[in-house]
Amino acid sequence: MSAQPNELATYSAQFERYANALTAAERAPRSVQFSRFLASGFPDKHQEDWRYSDLSRLAEQNYEPDVTTAEVSPIALLPDADALVYINSHLQDAPSTSRWHSDTCELPPPTTGVDALNAAFASGGLRLRLDRGTRLDKPLQVLFVSRADLQASMSHQRHLIELGDQAEATVLLDFSGDGSERLATHFFDVRLGRGARLRLYRIQNEKAGGTLMTRIDAKLSRDAKFEAVTIDLGGGFIRHDLDIALAESGAETTVAGLYAQAKHSHIDNHVRVVHAAAHCTSRMNYRGLVDEKTKAVFNGKVVVQPGAQKTDSEQRIANLLLSRKAEVNAKPDLEIYADDVKCAHGATVGQLDEVALAYLRSRGIAKDTARAMLLRAFALEILDRIEWPALRARIESALHLPSELTVDFEA
Amino acid sequence: MLEINNLHARVEEKEILKGLNLSIKPGEVHAIMGPNGSGKSTLSNVIAGREGYEVTEGSVLFDGKNLLDLEPEIRACEGIFLGFQYPVEIPGVSNMTLLKAAINARRKHQGETEIAPNDFLAWVRDRAKLVKIDPKMLSRGVNEGFSGGEKKRNEILQMLVLQPRLMILDETDSGLDIDALKIVADGINALRGPTRATVLVTHYQRLLDYVQPDYVHVLARGRIVKSGGPELAKELEEKGYGWLEAA
C-alpha cells in the first residue's frame, strides 16, 4: 500500500518546484500534506473503498502543473444563473459573473491518499459564504472545464460552501472535459448552519481519457436541509465521494443520482450518510444505466451512530445493464448502533423489460425509439428531482432521451 | 386481406399450431373459439409478430405481403393491431406519449408528417369519451394502476386512436363486467366497416352477443376443426367443445 522509494518520484519533483515558490509559512502545512501523500501513496484495490477503482496506475504518471488560461467557447452557461468558470484550475474573468471566488483555500488536518495530494497542491476556487438569513437570489453555476494542456497536467482545487443559519442557495457544480490526459481533484467543504438549505447539483460530462475525482464533505446543523442531485453522463475515469454528516437533530438530506455512462468509462460513486444525532432523515436514490464496455461502481452507506434514535433512512439503488460487456458493482450498506430507528435499503441490477419493449413495438414504435422511451422511464425518478428546467433540458438532450409529452386537456 | 396457409408454429420447442388455414376478407368479422391450450393466443401472437414464437411451416400473407418477414412494429404500421389479453403496465411512459409515438410512427411509415398537437388532443379526447376513460388517466404511465377493465378499455382506446385495418382481439372480453363488455363491444363496432376486418379470439359466446360475427371457427389441437356462421357459437355454448375435440 505504501509507496516504494522511486514511485511517486515525478510527484516529488513537481512538489519541490511548487514548494520553492512558497513562503516558509505557506510551505510548512503543504509539506505535511505531501509527506502524508508519499507515505500512503495512491489507494489500490486492497483498500475496501477503492476495491473497484485501483489508482496505482497514477503513480507512474508525470503530470505537470496546469497552465491553460486560454478562453474556450462555446461554454454552456445556463440562463438566469450567475457563473464562475474555471478552465483547468484557472478562473476565467470574462464569462464569470459571480464574485464567490477565492485564490486561496483552507487546508484540512493532515489526511491521506488523494485527499493529501489535493491538499498539498490545492489552489482556491469557489468560496461561497452566506450570512445568516441571506439567500442567493440566482442559482450559481460553477463550471469546471478540463482542457488539453501542453503536457499531461494536473489540477487540484479546494472549495467552500458555508451557509449561515437559515441561509439558502442553489449551486451547480458542472464538470466537463475534452478527454485529454489530465488528473483533476476537487474537494468541497460544505457547512450548513441551523435551518440552512442547500440544493446542490453535480453534473459530470468528462470524456474517455480524463481522470476526475471529487469529494464533497457536508456537515449539517440542526434542521438544515441538503438536497443533492448528481448526474454522470460522460466517460473517463471518475470517482465521486459524497459524505454527509447529519450532526444535529432535525437535519435532513435527500440524495438522488443517475449514472448513464459513455462507452469505455469507469464511474465510481461512494455516498455515505452519517446519522450522528437523533430525529434526522435521509433519502438516497440512485439509478444507473450501464452500457457497453463500461464499469459502474456504487457504494451507498448509511451509518446510524449511538444515540441517533428516531433515525428515518432509506436507500434505493437500481441498475439497468444494457450490454453483456457492462459491469456494475452496487452495494448498499447499513451500520446501525441505535435501536429505535427506521432504515430501509435495497439494490437491484436488471435488464430492460422485454415485455414492455414488445408492447411498444406492437403499437408501431420502432425498436430504438421504444428502447429510448423505456430508458427515459427508468431515469425519470431522478430527472424529476431536477427543479431547474434549463438544466433538466440540457441533461435530457445529452442523454438522447425522447421528450415526454405533457398535455392539459383542460386548456 | 389475410391469408394463412398450413401454419405450423412452436413455442419453446412445443408445436402449438399444426397446419392452420384461415382466409379473411375486408369487412368481415371472424370469431375464433376453442378450449384452453388450443392455440388461440399463439395464433394472435404469430400474426402480430411477438418474439418467442417460431413458425416452422406455412405462410401468412397480409395484402399479399409476407407478414412473417416484417418486424412487429412494421406490421403495426401496416395496419395490424393486437389487443392483448394481459396489457402490460409501463410506469414512466405516459399513455399520451405512447399514443403520440404510435400515431407518428404510422404516419412516418406512410410518408406523412407528424400530427399537429391540437389535432392529436382532439382526436384522443373524442375517442377517450367513447370508451369512458377520463382523459386525466392518460397522463399516467401506460396502464399504471389501471383496473383489469380499465386496461381492456385502454386497449380499445389505442385501437380507436390508431384505426387499424386488421384488429385482433385476444380474449379482450375475459374478466369484464357487463358494462365494460358493452363499452368494449361498442368500440369494436365503431370501427367496423367495409375496409376493415376483425378477429375476435374468445373463449365465450358472451362478446358475440354484442359483436355479431360473420364467421365462427373452432380451434382445437392447433387446427381449425369446424367453421360456420354465428349459430355455431350458440351451439358451442350449449354443447361445449368436447364433441369437436373428440371428432
XYZ file of C-alpha atoms in Angstrom:
658
model
C 0.000 0.000 0.000
C 2.726 2.476 0.902
C 4.841 3.788 -1.923
C 8.116 2.252 -2.989
C 11.161 4.607 -2.951
C 11.192 5.549 -6.614
C 7.492 5.562 -7.097
C 5.810 8.930 -6.980
C 9.181 10.477 -7.917
C 7.550 12.681 -10.511
C 5.121 13.980 -7.893
C 8.041 14.712 -5.555
C 9.823 16.668 -8.262
C 6.665 18.638 -9.027
C 6.083 19.324 -5.366
C 9.627 20.557 -4.843
C 9.265 23.046 -7.670
C 5.879 24.123 -6.353
C 7.006 24.462 -2.712
C 10.085 26.506 -3.631
C 7.826 29.287 -4.842
C 6.017 29.458 -1.487
C 6.920 31.388 1.655
C 8.180 29.319 4.552
C 4.861 29.787 6.376
C 2.915 28.629 3.355
C 5.244 25.757 2.728
C 5.066 24.024 6.100
C 1.442 22.821 6.040
C 1.767 21.824 2.392
C 4.821 19.729 3.162
C 2.957 17.922 5.922
C 0.225 17.001 3.464
C 2.691 15.949 0.809
C 4.619 13.736 3.245
C 1.339 12.062 4.121
C 0.649 11.536 0.471
C 4.077 9.986 -0.049
C 3.572 7.702 2.914
C 0.173 6.436 1.800
C 0.564 6.617 -1.974
C -2.427 6.223 -4.235
C -5.048 3.818 -2.944
C -5.183 0.459 -4.680
C -7.607 -2.433 -4.781
C -6.512 -3.724 -1.372
C -8.368 -0.842 0.234
C -12.036 -1.672 0.545
C -13.203 1.783 -0.531
C -11.073 1.571 -3.669
C -11.579 -2.080 -4.447
C -13.032 -1.456 -7.888
C -11.152 1.771 -8.593
C -7.470 0.985 -8.296
C -5.416 4.158 -8.697
C -1.966 2.594 -8.645
C -1.543 3.338 -12.365
C -1.361 7.052 -11.456
C 1.885 6.537 -9.533
C 3.871 6.266 -12.764
C 2.380 9.324 -14.413
C 4.140 12.622 -14.809
C 1.596 15.396 -14.548
C 2.823 18.959 -14.940
C 1.058 21.784 -13.158
C -1.704 23.089 -15.391
C -1.037 26.292 -17.319
C -4.043 26.660 -19.546
C -5.561 30.097 -19.439
C -6.961 30.245 -22.943
C -10.587 31.188 -23.415
C -12.758 28.384 -24.654
C -16.006 28.517 -26.456
C -18.763 27.715 -26.593
C -19.361 27.487 -22.895
C -22.583 26.008 -21.724
C -23.776 28.794 -19.459
C -27.338 28.381 -18.295
C -29.722 31.325 -18.414
C -30.857 33.053 -15.206
C -27.832 31.926 -13.243
C -24.632 33.535 -12.063
C -21.486 31.830 -13.208
C -17.965 31.040 -12.155
C -15.915 29.500 -14.923
C -12.674 27.627 -14.437
C -10.570 26.178 -17.204
C -8.410 23.568 -15.563
C -7.926 25.369 -12.236
C -7.834 28.905 -13.635
C -10.664 31.333 -13.127
C -11.885 32.911 -16.344
C -12.779 36.522 -15.629
C -14.762 37.284 -18.734
C -17.566 34.723 -18.557
C -17.660 34.729 -14.754
C -20.371 36.938 -13.292
C -20.094 35.814 -9.699
C -17.791 37.178 -7.002
C -17.760 33.932 -5.000
C -14.180 33.018 -5.783
C -11.077 32.905 -3.664
C -7.490 32.378 -4.824
C -6.597 30.803 -1.512
C -8.058 27.915 0.400
C -8.159 26.465 3.896
C -6.263 23.236 4.399
C -7.711 20.300 6.288
C -5.993 18.456 9.122
C -3.418 16.020 7.717
C -5.069 13.318 5.678
C -4.028 10.533 3.292
C -4.088 9.393 -0.301
C -5.862 11.508 -2.893
C -7.085 13.953 -0.237
C -3.493 14.594 0.852
C -2.354 15.039 -2.750
C -5.174 17.530 -3.239
C -4.309 19.392 -0.023
C -0.603 19.555 -0.889
C -1.120 21.256 -4.247
C -4.577 22.786 -3.994
C -5.384 26.235 -5.191
C -8.587 28.015 -4.262
C -11.824 28.082 -6.153
C -15.448 28.514 -5.200
C -15.847 30.218 -1.865
C -19.495 30.853 -1.152
C -20.255 32.197 2.307
C -23.741 33.412 3.072
C -24.614 35.270 6.260
C -27.446 34.254 8.474
C -30.839 34.556 6.791
C -29.497 35.509 3.367
C -30.477 33.886 0.179
C -28.631 33.581 -3.114
C -31.101 35.259 -5.462
C -29.944 33.317 -8.522
C -28.595 29.789 -8.836
C -24.822 29.702 -9.114
C -23.333 27.643 -11.918
C -19.708 26.715 -11.304
C -18.167 25.348 -14.481
C -15.046 23.249 -14.318
C -13.742 22.751 -17.817
C -10.887 20.343 -18.315
C -8.848 21.147 -21.421
C -5.728 19.766 -23.052
C -2.513 21.425 -21.879
C 0.950 21.489 -23.428
C 1.672 18.315 -21.487
C -0.360 15.965 -19.381
C -1.318 18.183 -16.486
C -2.983 18.070 -13.111
C -5.149 20.486 -11.178
C -6.217 20.381 -7.559
C -8.763 22.734 -6.068
C -10.405 23.223 -2.698
C -13.787 24.865 -2.391
C -16.025 26.080 0.369
C -19.780 26.448 0.649
C -20.758 27.828 4.015
C -24.359 28.808 4.653
C -25.221 30.673 7.843
C -28.359 29.883 9.814
C -31.489 29.982 7.627
C -29.437 30.894 4.554
C -30.425 29.381 1.203
C -28.632 28.667 -2.052
C -28.759 26.624 -5.225
C -25.385 25.643 -6.665
C -24.482 23.672 -9.769
C -21.084 22.016 -9.928
C -20.688 21.438 -13.624
C -17.746 19.289 -14.719
C -16.894 18.751 -18.332
C -13.781 17.734 -20.156
C -12.353 17.089 -23.589
C -10.870 13.723 -22.657
C -7.272 14.901 -22.598
C -4.794 13.073 -20.390
C -5.324 15.033 -17.174
C -5.797 14.473 -13.485
C -8.193 16.746 -11.640
C -9.193 16.555 -7.985
C -11.733 18.734 -6.222
C -12.591 18.968 -2.577
C -15.775 20.694 -1.437
C -16.228 21.634 2.170
C -19.945 22.198 2.757
C -21.185 23.571 6.080
C -24.846 24.275 6.667
C -25.964 26.344 9.657
C -29.213 25.844 11.533
C -32.193 25.720 9.218
C -29.984 26.456 6.202
C -30.955 24.951 2.917
C -28.656 23.953 0.056
C -29.715 22.491 -3.221
C -26.649 21.131 -4.951
C -26.375 19.721 -8.458
C -23.246 17.920 -9.505
C -23.110 17.148 -13.211
C -20.233 15.337 -14.869
C -19.648 15.112 -18.597
C -15.984 14.127 -18.979
C -14.715 12.187 -21.973
C -12.706 8.986 -22.042
C -9.071 9.732 -21.207
C -9.526 12.157 -18.356
C -9.349 11.332 -14.657
C -11.635 13.262 -12.333
C -12.031 12.793 -8.603
C -14.358 14.835 -6.444
C -15.066 14.777 -2.756
C -17.912 16.639 -1.108
C -17.950 16.668 2.680
C -21.147 18.166 4.026
C -21.958 18.852 7.632
C -25.492 19.769 8.629
C -26.537 21.623 11.760
C -29.940 21.466 13.400
C -32.873 21.438 10.937
C -30.598 22.093 7.968
C -31.635 20.623 4.649
C -29.279 19.378 1.966
C -30.692 18.215 -1.347
C -28.206 16.839 -3.846
C -28.768 15.596 -7.373
C -25.786 14.057 -9.114
C -25.691 13.118 -12.785
C -22.856 11.333 -14.537
C -23.198 11.432 -18.285
C -19.708 11.162 -19.562
C -16.792 8.849 -19.614
C -13.242 8.819 -18.417
C -12.184 7.584 -15.033
C -14.468 9.153 -12.466
C -14.567 8.823 -8.723
C -17.001 10.760 -6.557
C -17.140 10.715 -2.796
C -20.119 12.323 -1.150
C -20.037 12.302 2.647
C -22.925 13.791 4.544
C -22.905 14.198 8.307
C -26.271 14.847 9.941
C -24.671 16.369 13.007
C -27.674 17.829 14.827
C -31.274 16.792 15.236
C -33.829 17.616 12.581
C -31.237 17.686 9.796
C -32.469 16.245 6.551
C -30.844 15.135 3.325
C -32.042 13.702 0.026
C -29.507 12.469 -2.482
C -30.609 11.365 -5.912
C -28.272 10.307 -8.647
C -28.134 8.940 -12.149
C -25.130 7.477 -13.870
C -25.578 6.896 -17.562
C -22.181 6.373 -18.984
C -20.498 6.744 -22.282
C -18.521 3.801 -23.649
C -15.189 2.855 -22.101
C -15.794 4.715 -18.895
C -15.379 3.959 -15.252
C -17.657 5.682 -12.790
C -17.434 5.113 -9.086
C -19.854 6.785 -6.712
C -19.349 6.450 -2.980
C -22.121 8.036 -0.959
C -22.062 7.965 2.806
C -24.606 9.411 5.192
C -23.837 9.507 8.895
C -26.718 9.966 11.306
C -24.885 11.431 14.286
C -27.923 12.900 16.037
C -31.497 11.857 16.759
C -34.516 12.764 14.580
C -32.671 13.104 11.293
C -33.932 11.960 7.903
C -32.019 10.713 4.879
C -33.104 9.515 1.458
C -30.737 8.058 -1.096
C -31.962 7.077 -4.548
C -29.510 6.153 -7.283
C -30.159 4.765 -10.738
C -27.659 3.506 -13.261
C -27.850 2.888 -16.995
C -24.755 0.888 -17.721
C -23.894 0.278 -21.347
C -21.192 -1.355 -23.391
C -17.636 -1.673 -22.043
C -18.297 0.461 -19.022
C -17.878 -0.199 -15.371
C -20.069 1.333 -12.716
C -19.442 1.186 -9.003
C -21.945 2.368 -6.465
C -21.415 2.149 -2.787
C -24.107 3.624 -0.579
C -23.594 3.579 3.112
C -25.750 4.742 5.984
C -24.287 4.833 9.467
C -26.561 5.335 12.453
C -24.422 6.290 15.418
C -25.252 5.522 19.039
C -27.910 7.911 20.284
C -29.238 8.693 16.818
C -32.708 7.476 17.793
C -35.754 8.040 15.562
C -33.499 7.993 12.529
C -35.518 7.687 9.340
C -33.400 6.455 6.467
C -33.955 4.857 3.120
C -31.560 3.923 0.331
C -32.514 2.548 -3.032
C -30.220 1.605 -5.890
C -31.408 0.299 -9.234
C -29.309 -0.538 -12.266
C -30.134 -1.445 -15.832
C -27.463 -3.427 -17.605
C -27.746 -2.637 -21.288
C -24.955 -4.842 -22.579
C -23.252 -8.083 -21.718
C -19.955 -6.217 -21.744
C -21.060 -3.851 -18.993
C -20.172 -4.306 -15.375
C -21.832 -2.936 -12.288
C -20.885 -3.320 -8.649
C -23.657 -1.928 -6.490
C -23.585 -2.258 -2.771
C -25.932 -0.826 -0.196
C -24.502 -0.816 3.269
C -26.036 -0.135 6.630
C -24.431 0.157 10.045
C -26.805 0.736 12.919
C -25.778 1.425 16.509
C -29.146 2.698 17.785
C -32.277 0.657 18.462
C -35.223 2.917 17.696
C -34.713 3.601 14.005
C -36.419 3.108 10.662
C -33.938 2.093 7.978
C -34.658 0.539 4.599
C -32.277 -0.346 1.836
C -32.214 -2.290 -1.397
C -30.250 -2.683 -4.587
C -31.233 -4.222 -7.907
C -29.477 -4.977 -11.164
C -31.742 -5.844 -14.059
C -32.262 -5.675 -17.752
C -34.635 -3.788 -19.963
C -38.231 -5.023 -19.645
C -38.656 -7.116 -22.799
C -42.420 -7.389 -22.340
C -42.795 -3.608 -22.222
C -40.500 -3.311 -25.242
C -42.629 -5.796 -27.193
C -45.786 -3.925 -26.211
C -44.467 -0.582 -27.528
C -43.299 -2.219 -30.749
C -46.693 -3.843 -31.227
C -48.084 -0.307 -31.426
C -45.793 0.571 -34.319
C -42.966 2.205 -32.377
C -39.525 1.355 -33.752
C -37.294 -0.728 -31.511
C -34.712 2.030 -30.891
C -37.372 4.569 -30.036
C -39.169 2.122 -27.778
C -35.911 1.356 -26.017
C -35.165 5.051 -25.500
C -38.671 5.563 -24.094
C -38.087 2.826 -21.525
C -34.661 4.177 -20.580
C -36.205 7.547 -20.019
C -38.905 5.980 -17.872
C -36.195 4.340 -15.778
C -34.301 7.611 -15.343
C -37.439 9.644 -14.708
C -37.434 9.379 -10.916
C -34.060 11.065 -10.829
C -34.704 13.559 -13.645
C -37.838 14.689 -11.811
C -35.623 15.854 -8.967
C -34.011 18.493 -11.154
C -36.070 21.579 -10.387
C -34.208 23.769 -12.864
C -35.871 23.492 -16.281
C -32.900 24.689 -18.351
C -30.589 22.238 -16.609
C -33.027 19.387 -16.968
C -33.470 20.095 -20.663
C -29.712 20.095 -21.146
C -29.350 16.752 -19.403
C -32.209 15.123 -21.269
C -30.751 16.202 -24.543
C -27.312 14.887 -23.529
C -28.911 11.560 -22.648
C -30.580 11.467 -26.086
C -33.924 10.722 -24.496
C -37.167 11.344 -26.322
C -39.206 14.092 -24.746
C -42.136 13.170 -22.590
C -45.463 14.513 -23.688
C -47.270 16.618 -21.150
C -50.775 17.538 -22.070
C -53.502 19.508 -20.479
C -56.948 18.577 -21.672
C -58.488 21.436 -19.702
C -56.530 24.049 -21.672
C -56.670 -9.252 -46.684
C -55.197 -12.010 -44.525
C -54.324 -15.413 -45.929
C -52.994 -18.082 -43.574
C -51.863 -21.315 -45.167
C -50.816 -24.503 -43.414
C -49.366 -22.570 -40.472
C -47.186 -24.501 -38.042
C -45.739 -22.670 -35.051
C -43.773 -23.590 -31.944
C -43.263 -22.054 -28.558
C -40.198 -23.308 -26.725
C -39.889 -26.489 -28.804
C -43.555 -27.314 -28.341
C -45.622 -27.364 -31.517
C -48.839 -25.433 -30.880
C -50.199 -24.687 -34.349
C -50.301 -27.710 -36.614
C -51.424 -26.712 -40.078
C -53.865 -23.863 -39.656
C -55.727 -22.322 -42.596
C -57.728 -19.121 -42.465
C -58.802 -16.538 -45.035
C -60.149 -13.138 -44.043
C -61.562 -10.511 -46.391
C -62.098 -6.794 -45.751
C -65.335 -6.050 -43.924
C -65.523 -9.422 -42.204
C -65.669 -10.271 -38.525
C -64.321 -13.681 -37.586
C -64.614 -15.253 -34.162
C -62.079 -17.864 -33.192
C -63.200 -20.012 -30.319
C -61.764 -23.034 -28.669
C -60.783 -24.655 -25.426
C -57.812 -23.510 -23.366
C -54.492 -24.553 -24.868
C -55.875 -24.978 -28.358
C -53.528 -22.318 -29.799
C -55.784 -19.245 -29.910
C -53.285 -16.869 -28.295
C -50.417 -18.361 -30.269
C -52.250 -17.555 -33.480
C -52.778 -13.927 -32.396
C -49.177 -13.548 -31.344
C -47.774 -15.073 -34.523
C -49.802 -12.634 -36.627
C -48.644 -9.681 -34.526
C -45.032 -10.867 -34.615
C -44.254 -11.299 -30.935
C -40.872 -12.767 -30.147
C -40.691 -16.309 -28.834
C -42.947 -17.823 -31.492
C -41.249 -19.837 -34.193
C -43.019 -20.506 -37.450
C -41.774 -23.821 -38.822
C -44.018 -24.189 -41.844
C -46.681 -22.383 -43.829
C -47.313 -18.773 -44.723
C -49.163 -15.675 -43.587
C -49.906 -13.059 -46.239
C -51.297 -9.620 -45.449
C -52.418 -7.724 -48.562
C -50.257 -10.162 -50.489
C -47.114 -9.330 -48.440
C -45.298 -11.980 -46.477
C -46.115 -10.887 -42.961
C -43.615 -13.219 -41.342
C -40.729 -11.202 -42.834
C -41.795 -7.990 -41.096
C -40.767 -6.661 -37.691
C -43.674 -6.314 -35.261
C -43.576 -2.504 -35.453
C -43.798 -2.612 -39.246
C -46.795 -4.944 -39.038
C -48.448 -2.408 -36.729
C -47.641 0.420 -39.128
C -49.145 -1.631 -41.962
C -52.402 -1.664 -40.026
C -52.410 -4.713 -37.760
C -53.479 -4.224 -34.166
C -53.363 -6.816 -31.414
C -55.436 -6.191 -28.319
C -53.645 -8.026 -25.546
C -55.141 -10.438 -23.086
C -52.858 -9.057 -20.365
C -51.882 -5.474 -21.222
C -48.581 -4.528 -19.628
C -48.039 -1.627 -17.222
C -45.247 0.784 -18.180
C -44.611 3.329 -15.428
C -42.739 6.382 -16.675
C -44.137 6.256 -20.225
C -47.458 8.066 -20.251
C -50.426 6.836 -22.261
C -50.358 10.078 -24.236
C -46.693 9.641 -25.090
C -47.367 6.105 -26.283
C -50.346 7.189 -28.390
C -48.488 10.054 -29.994
C -45.391 7.985 -30.723
C -47.601 5.256 -32.214
C -49.600 7.647 -34.405
C -46.483 9.371 -35.662
C -44.695 6.096 -36.326
C -47.590 5.058 -38.526
C -47.696 8.443 -40.283
C -43.960 8.325 -40.919
C -44.306 4.824 -42.349
C -46.946 6.158 -44.724
C -44.786 9.144 -45.686
C -46.920 11.663 -43.809
C -45.855 14.474 -41.488
C -46.337 14.353 -37.717
C -49.779 15.075 -36.383
C -50.408 18.644 -35.159
C -50.634 18.825 -31.346
C -54.170 20.224 -31.308
C -55.455 17.671 -33.795
C -53.891 14.931 -31.703
C -55.518 16.142 -28.485
C -58.937 16.440 -30.085
C -58.604 13.030 -31.755
C -57.699 11.309 -28.493
C -60.223 13.198 -26.358
C -63.158 12.207 -28.567
C -62.145 8.556 -28.523
C -61.486 8.506 -24.789
C -65.084 9.631 -24.357
C -66.293 6.636 -26.380
C -64.609 4.142 -24.067
C -65.392 6.222 -20.960
C -61.775 6.824 -19.979
C -61.163 10.039 -18.078
C -58.529 11.947 -20.101
C -56.739 12.671 -16.840
C -55.863 8.976 -16.613
C -53.972 9.333 -19.874
C -51.264 11.455 -18.266
C -50.394 8.483 -16.098
C -47.999 5.733 -17.092
C -49.326 3.200 -19.615
C -51.917 1.124 -17.744
C -50.266 2.168 -14.491
C -52.605 1.375 -11.627
C -55.460 0.666 -14.048
C -58.064 -1.932 -13.062
C -58.469 -5.007 -15.271
C -61.457 -3.435 -17.017
C -59.656 -0.117 -17.492
C -56.722 -1.893 -19.107
C -59.017 -3.583 -21.623
C -60.807 -0.314 -22.359
C -57.408 1.298 -22.817
C -56.566 -1.343 -25.434
C -59.760 -0.412 -27.269
C -58.870 3.276 -26.962
C -55.474 2.619 -28.567
C -57.250 0.734 -31.319
C -59.715 3.585 -31.910
C -56.892 6.104 -31.985
C -54.733 4.084 -34.381
C -57.547 2.991 -36.733
C -56.021 -0.332 -37.777
C -57.271 -2.295 -40.786
C -56.976 -5.674 -39.130
C -57.974 -5.862 -35.472
C -57.138 -8.954 -33.490
C -58.606 -9.015 -30.022
C -57.130 -11.709 -27.835
C -59.647 -12.550 -25.112
C -60.352 -8.873 -24.659
C -63.689 -9.883 -23.132
C -62.256 -12.013 -20.362
C -62.692 -10.694 -16.856
C -65.018 -7.862 -17.881
C -68.289 -6.974 -16.165
C -71.289 -6.388 -18.387
C -70.864 -2.594 -18.565
C -67.209 -2.831 -19.560
C -68.070 -5.564 -22.066
C -70.600 -3.248 -23.733
C -68.047 -0.439 -23.928
C -65.503 -2.777 -25.498
C -68.093 -4.071 -27.966
C -69.169 -0.514 -28.871
C -65.533 0.318 -29.585
C -65.140 -2.674 -31.877
C -68.423 -1.956 -33.652
C -67.444 1.700 -34.117
C -64.532 0.594 -36.276
C -66.479 -1.988 -38.243
C -66.593 -1.094 -41.895
C -66.060 -2.359 -45.427
C -62.279 -1.753 -45.391
C -61.537 -3.297 -42.003
C -61.543 -6.808 -40.673
C -61.770 -8.110 -37.137
C -60.668 -11.317 -35.450
C -62.228 -11.972 -32.061
C -60.356 -14.592 -30.135
C -62.591 -15.683 -27.313
C -63.440 -18.491 -25.017
C -67.033 -17.482 -24.515
C -70.074 -16.688 -26.574
C -70.800 -13.601 -24.435
C -68.935 -10.995 -26.523
C -70.601 -12.324 -29.668
C -73.979 -11.173 -28.352
C -72.690 -7.626 -28.798
C -70.408 -8.007 -31.780
C -72.113 -10.125 -34.380
C -69.511 -12.245 -36.229
C -69.814 -13.235 -39.885
C -67.885 -16.458 -39.293
C -67.142 -18.612 -36.277
C -64.210 -21.034 -36.234
C -63.358 -23.647 -33.679
C -59.670 -24.108 -32.967
C -58.637 -27.376 -31.369
C -55.262 -29.088 -31.171
C -53.643 -26.442 -33.375
C -56.071 -26.527 -36.268
C -59.446 -25.147 -37.238
C -61.695 -28.158 -36.853
C -65.014 -26.537 -37.675
C -66.245 -23.316 -39.271
C -69.726 -21.905 -39.530
C -71.919 -18.859 -39.047
C -72.993 -17.136 -35.809
C -75.216 -20.122 -34.984
C -72.089 -22.228 -34.370
C -71.189 -20.058 -31.371
C -74.579 -20.776 -29.812
C -74.186 -24.466 -30.448
C -70.814 -24.389 -28.691
C -72.339 -22.545 -25.766
C -74.861 -25.394 -25.352
C -72.690 -28.396 -26.090
C -69.186 -27.276 -25.072
C -66.098 -28.231 -27.072
C -65.940 -31.910 -26.181
C -67.889 -33.164 -29.192
C -65.491 -31.380 -31.559
C -62.287 -32.329 -29.822
C -63.331 -35.957 -29.931
C -64.170 -35.690 -33.630
